[in-house]
Amino acid sequence: MCTSGQGNHSHPIAVDLADTAEPSAAPSRELIEELVAANHILFDQGVVDAFGHISVRHETRPDRFLLARNMAPSRVAAEDIVEFTLEGEAVNAGGRKVYLERFIHAEIFRKRPDVMAVVHSHSHSIVPLSIVKGMKLRAVFHMAGFVGQGAPVFEIREAGGDATDLLISNNHLGRALAEHFDGHDIVLMRGHGSTVVGASIKQAVYRAVYAELNARYQLQAMQLGEVTYLTEGESRACVAHIEAQVQRPWDMWLEQARARRA
Amino acid sequence: MCTSGQGNHSHPIAVDLADTAEPSAAPSRELIEELVAANHILFDQGVVDAFGHISVRHETRPDRFLLARNMAPSRVAAEDIVEFTLEGEAVNAGGRKVYLERFIHAEIFRKRPDVMAVVHSHSHSIVPLSIVKGMKLRAVFHMAGFVGQGAPVFEIREAGGDATDLLISNNHLGRALAEHFDGHDIVLMRGHGSTVVGASIKQAVYRAVYAELNARYQLQAMQLGEVTYLTEGESRACVAHIEAQVQRPWDMWLEQARARRA
Amino acid sequence: MCTSGQGNHSHPIAVDLADTAEPSAAPSRELIEELVAANHILFDQGVVDAFGHISVRHETRPDRFLLARNMAPSRVAAEDIVEFTLEGEAVNAGGRKVYLERFIHAEIFRKRPDVMAVVHSHSHSIVPLSIVKGMKLRAVFHMAGFVGQGAPVFEIREAGGDATDLLISNNHLGRALAEHFDGHDIVLMRGHGSTVVGASIKQAVYRAVYAELNARYQLQAMQLGEVTYLTEGESRACVAHIEAQVQRPWDMWLEQARARRA
Amino acid sequence: MCTSGQGNHSHPIAVDLADTAEPSAAPSRELIEELVAANHILFDQGVVDAFGHISVRHETRPDRFLLARNMAPSRVAAEDIVEFTLEGEAVNAGGRKVYLERFIHAEIFRKRPDVMAVVHSHSHSIVPLSIVKGMKLRAVFHMAGFVGQGAPVFEIREAGGDATDLLISNNHLGRALAEHFDGHDIVLMRGHGSTVVGASIKQAVYRAVYAELNARYQLQAMQLGEVTYLTEGESRACVAHIEAQVQRPWDMWLEQARARRA
């Protein structure tokens, strides 16, 4: 294909969006600062590059969520956080461009009331696994019990046809993706990446980091022979016990993120 | 082979070249600074090491282009940028050595009037793909739609015989390479690397970064099973929508490049 | 599996533990500082992330050992070091949380009187090898002679059933793991990582670093063909001669660790 | 194997060596500084870790060579450089410990009068290639033409039996290794690493860096299919033309090495 001369088409990734809903009670300063730190940590840990995003459900308005405006995660500051409705409409963008793929977050928050945070990324070992036919990401080590017995792969062609840009660019595609989170906390997206959810920002960040490592280890092991995966019981026990420790890596990552930006 | 004692042969890579054409109207300061930044970014992102180069077409003289003198990209400054004709002749080298492979740039700019910038590199996952018989780099994820349905592989033996140094060291080889850009924006070069083109410096840099990632993911996936590639329609949609976002990674890379050199 | 809403279960990794034994004569300042440095080095060299730990046997009380309180190794300071009995009971935790997996250390120190230091980690090439059925880590290069003719793989299902969290969370599991160190200085733990032992902190750190490299090289080589492993005689000679040099990497790692934390 | 309690055996790697020959005319300050810089660069570029070494032939006494005392290359300073005879005897060690494997350098300098510098290392992609039966490192890209049509693999068992520590610990083993440099500028050492030679420090450093990349690319490509290697003519042309450019990477590496140590 020869495309150098092509311009923009129907839907740009960065969107100019009129604010269409009432602003809620302001989220706490702590929540916003944690979301900002999560943006930096996801970059530092190699989960996102200039693309990818993390959201958190509003603490007093469960029908709202917070997400940075359209920008690289490593550069996000408190004033870049925008509030959205579960329709993906911006509340206080004030004319700033927002992420096209906010529908990922909106529809998962709608589908899964227990989910408090969502990370969407294209990390280095997840993408290759997402494009191998018949391949399933499965939990292979204790840090990634949440991956469980086989993460679903979202094939956008089923909901959007075979000529999309692979992006979750509207509510319809967002809902089709969110359906895959029924009984799962991570979903791979073919030729695109993955989305993981958690009961807190820290848990979602932890899972995004260790999902990548699980994919890397699974990739390497499958080249050598038959793999022993975690059992259902092991997966559940690992989630229950090891994810109770998310504060430990978070404290370290946060300290590193601050030192790098000092 | 035992070669320690050998000296230089017919064509050195670094060339002493008399200026043979009239200097054009000076390119804008902005264009030169963007080209300098692109050199630094390509190094920081691991696309080039001490070798590899990026050029931009002159903004007011489409028959001229700008390229650093013969040096490592990470160290390029504004005063190192030299103007060339589409014959690959230096306009204002002033006795400084220039890249032997300037013919890559010259002949592609001649062949493809829509191309504004050219990156030539030897990035880590591109070289291995270039040497596997029958292998094609194909778009596997949404960030690399421009790779399309199979990048051509330039086999220098067809144009230069089986005892070359693999370098594009004259107009004849440059033209043979440029022919492969008919309908393609990236061409692999067997045992050497790749060349990518774009409608701007930012787009060409973006493509060089994500071509490497596409190669890396494809390499990993092919070891596990059959791969689902992007369709032609998906490739085109990804180029149209996602490459409209090149400013986002550029801003981040530029900030990092400046911080590293402060 | 869908687990976002789950809370903690029976045994948290970070444990609140009443001090149940008499404090011993204080260990030397030198030993504590070496243990602190070892924590930092293991992080810097990529052997541990926020998880993993290193212990040393008390120099005057062979029935006691020293281990950091529950925290990321890269952040450990002298005041974070806690003394434990060989039952895994804390002597001077003073209410601070300790590692659940202290039983790894306790039971190995009990089983192997010659062992002075123990490293438990989840390094990147060890985990994949631990999950391939029938696979054995074997010494492939001179720096890792201690790996020997095939490291045992600890399968926790044999001692703990098929629904554990894979952690060595009590004396029973600790003893089952320690049994595998009969005639071996490294044991892989399926779906978890490895534990290595040494006659000093420096030797244990050295072995943890080079066990990871051995695994990485073995993984790569096995994908290409039949591998030549070290013979028993080569392994023994490498341990005897090359591990006499542990001071050389230690000095370099220590200098780097201090520079990074200055 | 269970070796924690073992002590040193017959030959320590770090050797206390009486000076047995007359010191020569002092080498130039420039040569010593270049050798020091080469030590730092080899570490920074990932060719050596705390182990590995580089030597240069004395500029006015071709029967002498210069090599650091026994220490990590990244920490070498001018005062650490020691002069040796081609028997591997130290001239001015003054009681400082020297590398056991100085015989690698001594015997290659004796065997190959055209060689001016020797690098011995265990870089990450070379070791795995060295242990695959029947495998040959061959030139796959233009930067590594010096690898040629198949680097010999030195199997120490042929000269030293099957219970050595794999080290080149005496003149006999050094000579056996040096024999493999007849017609080759790089030799792999099974289960150990490689040694490369050059007509200058800069060329030897360049070759050590690009030999590692050639091995990495070859490893990756061989997993995907049949590989196109450079022809004999291509290899020779690459050496002649591209290695004339060693100053370019050297200047960049030197600048980086100095910045890191400022």
Coordinates of C-alpha atoms in Angstrom, one line a residue, chain B residues 1-258:
Chain B
M1 CA 38.1 -14.9 6.1
C2 CA 41.1 -13.2 7.4
T3 CA 41.0 -9.5 6.8
S4 CA 42.6 -7.6 9.6
G5 CA 45.3 -6.2 7.4
Q6 CA 43.1 -4.9 4.7
G7 CA 42.9 -1.2 3.9
N8 CA 40.2 0.8 2.1
H9 CA 39.0 -0.1 -1.3
S10 CA 37.3 1.7 -4.1
H11 CA 34.5 3.7 -2.4
P12 CA 34.8 4.9 1.2
I13 CA 31.5 5.3 3.1
A14 CA 32.5 8.7 4.1
V15 CA 33.0 10.7 1.0
D16 CA 34.9 13.9 0.2
L17 CA 32.7 15.6 -2.3
A18 CA 33.1 18.9 -4.1
D19 CA 30.0 21.0 -4.1
T20 CA 28.7 20.9 -7.6
A21 CA 25.5 22.8 -7.6
E22 CA 24.2 26.3 -6.6
P23 CA 22.9 26.6 -3.1
S24 CA 19.1 27.1 -2.9
A25 CA 17.2 29.5 -0.8
A26 CA 18.0 28.5 2.7
P27 CA 15.6 26.1 4.3
S28 CA 13.7 27.4 7.3
R29 CA 15.2 27.1 10.7
E30 CA 12.2 25.1 11.8
L31 CA 12.7 22.4 9.2
I32 CA 16.4 22.1 10.1
E33 CA 15.6 21.9 13.8
E34 CA 13.0 19.2 13.2
L35 CA 15.5 17.2 11.1
V36 CA 18.1 17.5 13.9
A37 CA 15.5 16.4 16.5
A38 CA 14.6 13.5 14.3
N39 CA 18.2 12.3 14.2
H40 CA 18.3 12.3 18.0
I41 CA 14.9 10.6 18.4
L42 CA 15.8 7.8 16.0
F43 CA 18.8 7.1 18.1
D44 CA 17.0 7.3 21.4
Q45 CA 14.2 5.0 20.2
G46 CA 16.7 2.4 19.1
V47 CA 16.0 2.7 15.4
V48 CA 19.6 3.8 14.5
D49 CA 22.9 3.3 16.2
A50 CA 26.0 5.1 14.9
F51 CA 24.7 4.2 11.4
G52 CA 21.5 5.1 9.6
H53 CA 20.2 8.5 8.5
I54 CA 17.1 10.6 7.9
S55 CA 16.5 13.2 5.1
V56 CA 13.8 15.8 4.4
R57 CA 12.9 17.3 1.0
H58 CA 13.7 21.0 0.8
E59 CA 10.5 23.0 1.5
T60 CA 10.8 25.5 -1.4
R61 CA 13.0 23.5 -3.8
P62 CA 11.4 20.0 -4.3
D63 CA 14.5 19.0 -6.3
R64 CA 16.7 19.4 -3.2
F65 CA 16.9 17.5 0.1
L66 CA 18.6 17.9 3.4
L67 CA 20.7 15.3 5.2
A68 CA 23.3 15.3 7.9
R69 CA 27.0 15.1 7.0
N70 CA 28.7 11.8 7.7
M71 CA 28.3 11.3 11.5
A72 CA 26.4 9.4 14.1
P73 CA 22.7 10.6 14.2
S74 CA 22.7 11.1 18.0
R75 CA 25.3 13.8 17.7
V76 CA 23.9 15.8 14.7
A77 CA 23.5 19.6 15.2
A78 CA 22.0 22.2 12.9
E79 CA 25.3 23.1 11.4
D80 CA 25.8 19.5 10.3
I81 CA 22.9 19.6 7.9
V82 CA 23.9 19.6 4.2
E83 CA 21.8 20.2 1.1
F84 CA 21.9 17.8 -1.8
T85 CA 20.5 17.6 -5.3
L86 CA 18.4 14.7 -6.6
E87 CA 21.6 13.4 -8.2
G88 CA 23.0 13.0 -4.7
E89 CA 25.5 15.9 -5.2
A90 CA 26.3 18.0 -2.3
V91 CA 25.5 21.7 -2.5
N92 CA 27.1 23.1 0.6
A93 CA 29.2 20.4 2.1
G94 CA 32.2 22.7 2.1
G95 CA 34.6 19.9 2.1
R96 CA 32.9 17.9 4.9
K97 CA 32.4 14.2 4.4
V98 CA 28.9 13.0 3.5
Y99 CA 27.1 9.7 3.7
L100 CA 27.9 7.3 0.8
E101 CA 24.3 6.1 0.8
R102 CA 22.8 9.6 0.0
F103 CA 21.6 7.9 -3.2
I104 CA 18.9 6.1 -1.2
H105 CA 17.4 9.5 -0.4
A106 CA 18.0 11.2 -3.8
E107 CA 16.5 8.4 -5.9
I108 CA 13.4 8.0 -3.7
F109 CA 12.7 11.7 -3.6
R110 CA 13.0 11.6 -7.4
K111 CA 10.8 8.6 -7.8
R112 CA 8.1 9.6 -5.3
P113 CA 7.1 13.3 -5.4
D114 CA 4.6 12.7 -2.5
V115 CA 7.4 11.7 -0.2
M116 CA 8.8 14.4 2.0
A117 CA 11.1 12.4 4.4
V118 CA 13.1 9.2 4.2
V119 CA 14.6 7.1 7.0
H120 CA 17.2 4.4 6.4
S121 CA 18.1 2.2 9.3
H122 CA 19.2 -1.3 10.5
S123 CA 16.9 -1.8 13.4
H124 CA 17.1 -5.0 15.5
S125 CA 14.0 -7.0 14.3
I126 CA 14.1 -5.8 10.7
V127 CA 17.5 -7.3 9.8
P128 CA 16.6 -10.9 10.8
L129 CA 13.3 -10.7 8.8
S130 CA 15.3 -9.4 5.8
I131 CA 17.4 -12.5 5.6
V132 CA 14.8 -15.3 5.9
K133 CA 14.1 -16.7 2.5
G134 CA 10.5 -16.1 1.4
M135 CA 9.7 -14.0 4.4
K136 CA 7.6 -10.8 4.1
L137 CA 7.1 -8.1 6.7
R138 CA 3.3 -7.6 6.9
A139 CA 1.2 -5.4 9.0
V140 CA 0.2 -7.2 12.2
F141 CA -1.1 -4.4 14.4
H142 CA -2.9 -1.1 14.1
M143 CA 0.1 1.1 14.7
A144 CA 1.8 -0.2 11.6
G145 CA -0.9 -0.2 8.9
F146 CA 1.6 1.4 6.5
V147 CA 3.5 -1.9 6.3
G148 CA 0.5 -3.1 4.3
Q149 CA 0.1 -6.5 2.8
G150 CA 3.8 -7.4 2.4
A151 CA 6.9 -5.1 2.2
P152 CA 9.1 -5.8 -0.8
V153 CA 12.6 -7.1 -0.1
F154 CA 15.4 -5.4 -2.1
E155 CA 18.0 -8.0 -3.1
I156 CA 21.1 -6.1 -4.1
R157 CA 22.5 -9.1 -6.0
E158 CA 19.9 -8.4 -8.7
A159 CA 21.2 -5.0 -9.4
G160 CA 24.8 -5.2 -8.2
G161 CA 25.9 -8.7 -8.3
D162 CA 26.9 -11.0 -5.5
A163 CA 30.1 -9.3 -4.3
T164 CA 28.9 -5.9 -3.2
D165 CA 29.2 -4.3 0.2
L166 CA 25.4 -4.2 0.3
L167 CA 25.5 -0.4 0.4
I168 CA 23.5 1.9 -2.0
S169 CA 26.7 3.5 -3.2
N170 CA 25.7 5.0 -6.5
N171 CA 22.7 6.3 -8.5
H172 CA 22.2 3.0 -10.3
L173 CA 21.7 1.1 -7.0
G174 CA 19.6 3.9 -5.6
R175 CA 17.3 3.8 -8.6
A176 CA 17.0 0.0 -8.3
L177 CA 16.0 0.4 -4.7
A178 CA 13.6 3.3 -5.4
E179 CA 11.7 1.2 -7.9
H180 CA 10.5 -1.0 -5.0
F181 CA 8.7 2.0 -3.5
D182 CA 6.1 1.8 -6.2
G183 CA 2.9 1.2 -4.1
H184 CA 4.9 0.7 -0.9
D185 CA 6.1 3.0 1.9
I186 CA 8.6 0.6 3.4
V187 CA 11.2 -1.7 1.7
L188 CA 13.4 -4.2 3.4
M189 CA 17.0 -4.6 2.2
R190 CA 18.4 -8.1 2.5
G191 CA 21.2 -8.4 5.0
H192 CA 21.1 -4.7 5.5
G193 CA 18.0 -3.1 7.0
S194 CA 15.1 -1.1 5.7
T195 CA 14.1 2.3 4.3
V196 CA 10.7 3.9 5.1
V197 CA 9.1 7.1 3.7
G198 CA 6.5 9.5 4.9
A199 CA 4.7 12.7 4.0
S200 CA 6.6 14.5 6.8
I201 CA 9.6 14.0 9.1
K202 CA 7.3 13.1 12.0
Q203 CA 5.5 10.5 9.9
A204 CA 8.7 8.9 8.7
V205 CA 10.1 8.8 12.2
Y206 CA 6.8 7.3 13.5
R207 CA 6.9 4.7 10.8
A208 CA 10.5 3.7 11.4
V209 CA 9.7 3.2 15.1
Y210 CA 6.6 1.1 14.5
A211 CA 8.0 -0.9 11.6
E212 CA 10.6 -2.2 14.1
L213 CA 7.8 -3.1 16.5
N214 CA 5.8 -4.8 13.7
A215 CA 8.8 -6.9 12.8
R216 CA 9.4 -7.8 16.4
Y217 CA 5.8 -8.9 17.0
Q218 CA 5.6 -10.8 13.7
L219 CA 8.9 -12.6 14.5
Q220 CA 7.5 -13.7 17.8
A221 CA 4.0 -14.7 16.6
M222 CA 5.4 -16.7 13.6
Q223 CA 7.2 -19.0 16.1
L224 CA 3.9 -19.9 17.7
G225 CA 1.5 -20.6 14.9
E226 CA -0.4 -19.1 12.0
V227 CA -0.7 -15.3 12.1
T228 CA -3.7 -13.1 11.5
Y229 CA -2.5 -10.1 9.5
L230 CA -4.3 -6.9 9.0
T231 CA -6.6 -6.9 5.9
E232 CA -6.0 -4.4 3.1
G233 CA -9.0 -2.4 4.5
E234 CA -7.7 -2.5 8.0
S235 CA -4.2 -1.3 6.9
R236 CA -5.7 1.6 5.0
A237 CA -8.0 2.6 7.9
C238 CA -5.1 2.4 10.4
V239 CA -2.9 4.7 8.3
A240 CA -5.7 7.2 7.8
H241 CA -6.7 7.4 11.4
I242 CA -3.8 6.5 13.5
E243 CA -1.0 8.3 11.6
A244 CA -3.1 11.5 12.1
Q245 CA -1.8 11.2 15.7
V246 CA 1.9 11.4 15.0
Q247 CA 2.2 14.6 16.9
R248 CA 1.5 12.7 20.2
P249 CA 4.6 10.4 20.2
W250 CA 6.7 13.1 18.6
D251 CA 6.0 15.5 21.4
M252 CA 7.0 12.9 24.0
W253 CA 10.1 11.8 22.1
L254 CA 11.2 15.4 21.6
E255 CA 10.8 16.2 25.3
Q256 CA 12.8 13.1 26.2
A257 CA 15.5 13.8 23.5
R258 CA 16.0 17.3 24.9

